[in-house]
C-alpha atoms as one frame of an Amber mdcrd trajectory, in Angstrom:
protein
  15.684   9.242 -49.526  15.301   7.941 -45.973  17.971   5.453 -44.890  16.811
   2.348 -43.060  18.039  -0.807 -41.442  14.630  -2.467 -41.400  14.589  -6.165
 -42.156  12.115  -7.955 -44.395  10.307  -9.794 -41.590  10.346  -6.769 -39.292
   8.772  -4.776 -42.124   6.032  -7.379 -42.585   5.432  -7.592 -38.816   5.091
  -3.808 -38.683   2.449  -3.966 -41.388   0.515  -6.585 -39.415   0.581  -4.457
 -36.266  -0.550  -1.356 -38.152  -3.411  -3.246 -39.832  -4.678  -4.614 -36.501
  -4.542  -1.149 -34.921  -6.458   0.403 -37.794  -9.063  -2.373 -37.736  -9.656
  -1.434 -34.104 -10.148   2.209 -35.131  -7.344   3.506 -32.921  -4.644   6.089
 -33.557  -1.061   5.309 -32.623  -1.289   7.655 -29.627  -4.553   6.114 -28.419
  -3.207   2.570 -28.606   0.093   3.569 -27.019  -1.905   5.109 -24.161  -3.715
   1.835 -23.593  -0.373   0.049 -23.561   1.214   2.646 -21.246   4.026   3.212
 -23.720   5.374   6.163 -25.661   3.650   6.412 -29.040   7.077   6.699 -30.721
   7.721   3.078 -29.747   4.618   1.996 -31.643   5.655   4.160 -34.595   8.999
   2.306 -34.797   7.301  -1.064 -34.505   4.947  -0.300 -37.380   7.787   0.984
 -39.561   9.838  -2.149 -38.925  12.597  -0.063 -37.346  12.301  -1.831 -34.014
  11.123  -5.330 -33.131   8.807  -5.716 -30.118   9.770  -8.342 -27.537   7.275
 -10.849 -26.135   6.249  -8.415 -23.388   5.507  -5.768 -25.999   3.416  -8.188
 -28.052   1.514  -9.216 -24.913   0.719  -5.572 -24.151  -0.325  -4.972 -27.756
  -2.599  -8.037 -27.760  -4.236  -7.103 -24.457  -4.851  -3.523 -25.584  -6.663
  -4.755 -28.705  -8.322  -7.763 -27.020  -6.747 -10.116 -29.545  -7.346 -13.851
 -29.385  -4.665 -16.191 -28.088  -4.162 -17.470 -31.623  -3.592 -13.948 -32.973
  -1.243 -13.127 -30.101   0.819 -16.286 -30.625   1.073 -15.596 -34.356   2.464
 -12.123 -33.674   4.895 -13.524 -31.097   6.178 -15.984 -33.711   6.546 -13.247
 -36.325   8.495 -11.141 -33.821  10.796 -14.054 -32.995  11.505 -14.688 -36.663
  12.203 -10.988 -37.230  14.556 -10.872 -34.220  16.475 -13.896 -35.504  16.931
 -12.404 -38.974  20.300 -10.737 -39.686  20.256  -6.998 -40.327  20.382  -6.034
 -44.016  21.427  -2.493 -44.812  21.202  -0.551 -48.042  24.778  -0.995 -49.172
  27.366  -1.124 -51.923  29.954  -3.725 -52.826  29.705  -7.501 -53.118  28.895
  -8.102 -49.437  26.239  -5.407 -49.393  24.649  -6.747 -52.584  24.468 -10.234
 -51.090  22.775  -8.948 -47.925  20.202  -6.898 -49.809  19.529  -9.803 -52.193
  18.612 -11.920 -49.185  16.185  -9.249 -48.036  14.768  -8.859 -51.555  14.102
 -12.601 -51.840  12.169 -12.534 -48.560  10.171  -9.552 -49.772   9.373 -11.328
 -53.054   8.188 -14.414 -51.198   5.509 -12.478 -49.291   4.636  -9.848 -51.928
   1.133  -9.899 -53.365   2.122  -7.825 -56.395   5.442  -7.177 -58.124   6.011
  -4.695 -60.939   9.360  -4.417 -62.708  10.675  -1.869 -65.188  13.560  -3.120
 -67.343  15.615  -0.715 -69.413  18.622  -2.811 -70.423  18.192  -6.397 -69.239
  15.259  -8.753 -68.946  14.006  -8.789 -65.356  15.673 -11.430 -63.180  12.294
 -13.073 -62.529  12.010 -13.887 -66.243  15.598 -14.773 -67.180  16.595 -18.140
 -68.598  19.678 -19.804 -67.130  21.738 -19.041 -70.260  20.680 -15.384 -70.260
  21.366 -15.108 -66.524  24.914 -16.421 -66.977  25.619 -13.676 -69.491  23.975
 -11.031 -67.310  25.889 -12.068 -64.186  29.230 -12.325 -65.974  32.448 -13.748
 -64.586  31.998 -14.998 -61.040  33.501 -17.879 -59.067  29.993 -18.709 -57.803
  28.140 -18.155 -61.047  26.162 -21.409 -61.033  24.947 -20.752 -57.484  23.917
 -17.237 -58.464  22.138 -18.500 -61.580  20.280 -21.151 -59.580  19.227 -18.527
 -57.027  17.960 -16.225 -59.753  15.990 -18.974 -61.466  14.589 -20.127 -58.136
  13.182 -16.672 -57.438  10.750 -17.163 -60.329   8.712 -19.493 -58.119   6.949
 -16.479 -56.577   5.078 -15.909 -59.852   4.773 -19.520 -61.081   3.835 -21.392
 -57.874   0.398 -22.997 -57.768  -0.666 -21.466 -54.454  -1.143 -17.692 -54.222
   1.391 -16.587 -56.855   2.214 -12.891 -56.816   0.599 -10.744 -59.499   3.421
  -9.712 -61.788   3.645  -6.925 -64.353   6.821  -6.537 -66.385   7.505  -3.356
 -68.369  10.368  -3.694 -70.859  11.816  -1.188 -73.293  11.564  -2.504 -76.848
  15.358  -2.372 -77.138  15.636  -5.054 -74.426  14.154  -7.513 -76.937  16.805
  -6.808 -79.556  20.070  -7.391 -77.733  22.815  -9.104 -79.701  23.837 -11.769
 -77.204  23.555 -14.822 -79.378  20.656 -16.018 -81.530  19.744 -19.138 -79.553
  20.053 -17.489 -76.152  17.881 -14.522 -77.121  15.248 -16.585 -78.913  14.907
 -18.925 -75.937  14.683 -15.913 -73.652  11.913 -14.298 -75.690   9.952 -17.554
 -75.804  10.158 -17.813 -72.024   8.815 -14.270 -71.710   5.895 -15.292 -73.937
   5.158 -18.392 -71.849   5.247 -16.429 -68.613   3.013 -13.789 -70.170   0.391
 -16.489 -70.753   0.034 -17.060 -66.998  -3.169 -15.511 -65.581  -1.238 -13.555
 -62.938   1.449 -12.212 -65.309   1.289  -9.240 -67.647   4.116  -8.338 -70.054
   4.053  -4.780 -71.408   6.519  -3.524 -74.036   7.358   0.190 -74.235   7.850
   0.975 -77.968  10.864   2.937 -79.171   8.399   5.292 -80.861   7.433   6.623
 -77.409  10.764   8.398 -77.153  12.064   9.156 -73.678   9.831   7.858 -70.886
  10.127   7.500 -67.090  11.534   4.028 -67.766  14.633   5.549 -69.349  15.758
   6.934 -65.987  16.562   3.432 -64.757  15.277  -0.035 -63.934  13.420  -0.709
 -60.706  10.936  -3.038 -59.055   7.907  -2.124 -56.930   6.861  -4.766 -54.403
   3.465  -4.528 -52.722   2.161  -6.477 -49.743  -1.183  -7.350 -48.206  -0.590
  -5.275 -45.080   2.923  -3.823 -45.116   3.972  -0.675 -46.974   5.297  -1.013
 -50.517   9.033  -1.190 -51.233  11.083  -0.175 -54.283  14.202  -2.141 -55.249
  16.920  -0.783 -57.534  20.186  -2.408 -58.522  23.227  -0.958 -60.258  26.720
  -2.174 -61.103  28.050  -2.290 -57.544  25.211  -1.025 -55.385  21.717  -2.055
 -54.364  19.044  -0.019 -52.607  15.651  -0.698 -51.066  13.437   2.388 -50.774
  10.753   2.448 -48.099  10.288   6.208 -47.768   6.686   6.944 -48.782   7.543
   9.897 -51.019  10.187   7.867 -52.864   7.821   4.935 -53.326   5.028   7.221
 -54.514   7.353   8.809 -57.092   7.968   5.385 -58.611   4.272   4.555 -58.501
   3.599   7.763 -60.460   6.189   6.723 -63.036   4.418   3.371 -63.427   1.098
   5.115 -64.021   2.726   6.999 -66.895   4.197   3.808 -68.344   0.801   2.119
 -68.155  -0.509   4.700 -70.611   2.484   4.429 -72.964   3.127   0.679 -73.062
   1.557  -1.743 -75.507  -1.214  -3.992 -74.225  -0.242  -7.554 -73.242  -1.647
  -8.873 -76.536   0.169  -6.273 -78.628   3.343  -6.914 -76.640   3.117 -10.644
 -77.340   2.671  -9.952 -81.067   5.753  -7.690 -81.041   7.835 -10.339 -79.303
   6.660 -12.907 -81.863   7.731 -10.578 -84.689  11.177 -10.151 -83.136  11.564
 -13.932 -82.859  10.482 -14.404 -86.501  13.041 -11.845 -87.687  15.791 -13.481
 -85.636  14.985 -16.894 -87.057  14.788 -15.525 -90.602  18.202 -13.856 -90.393
  19.900 -16.703 -88.505
């Protein structure tokens, strides 16, 4: 895994710069030559590891003959990235809070989000009651619950919602956390699954061990920036940007796509679980 201190906005800016360079049909070395800069500087810009200043953006815009509007947009993106606090892959409460801030920014600009849930319902689909149980004892629990519920806007907003695919192990549907809480949670999953941009896929127990059993994760994809993988554990959070790491998770998702039930079959299974819960209540 490659460690990184890249920020969400710096990452997005880097993707914009890379896309503009490629549209012009230039290699990094060729463009750097036009700008009279070392190509390693451009490499760091595109990876979000370094934020160009206004002079750098001016040189970039001139080298590609960008319009004033395009140049000013890049300058604004660079300013926003420079003002953003650094978020590092970290452990502990402080580190989790920092990475959560970065994750939220990534979710807000992602075009596609795919989650794999092995023990808990994905945070983007949790009800408030379920979230309280998942978060556990915390002096700021209501703030954390509100933040988690608010994140759902990225898939339910009217304008350009992210495409969302949720893979869940069948056992996630059968947790004994209280009849009312679980039934309400399952109904919410069904309602979200009815959205045109949302797909819920259940991985049946009959499949045995699958790539999902190695742990939960989320893949976030963007219009121009490289994809990112998010993983969260008891006291640590990590964002993977290394291409090999991201590709490994993409391969795992391809396997799950073949194993999981279709959205319609998944909805029927969830309905059966709700019926059984209500019958035995």
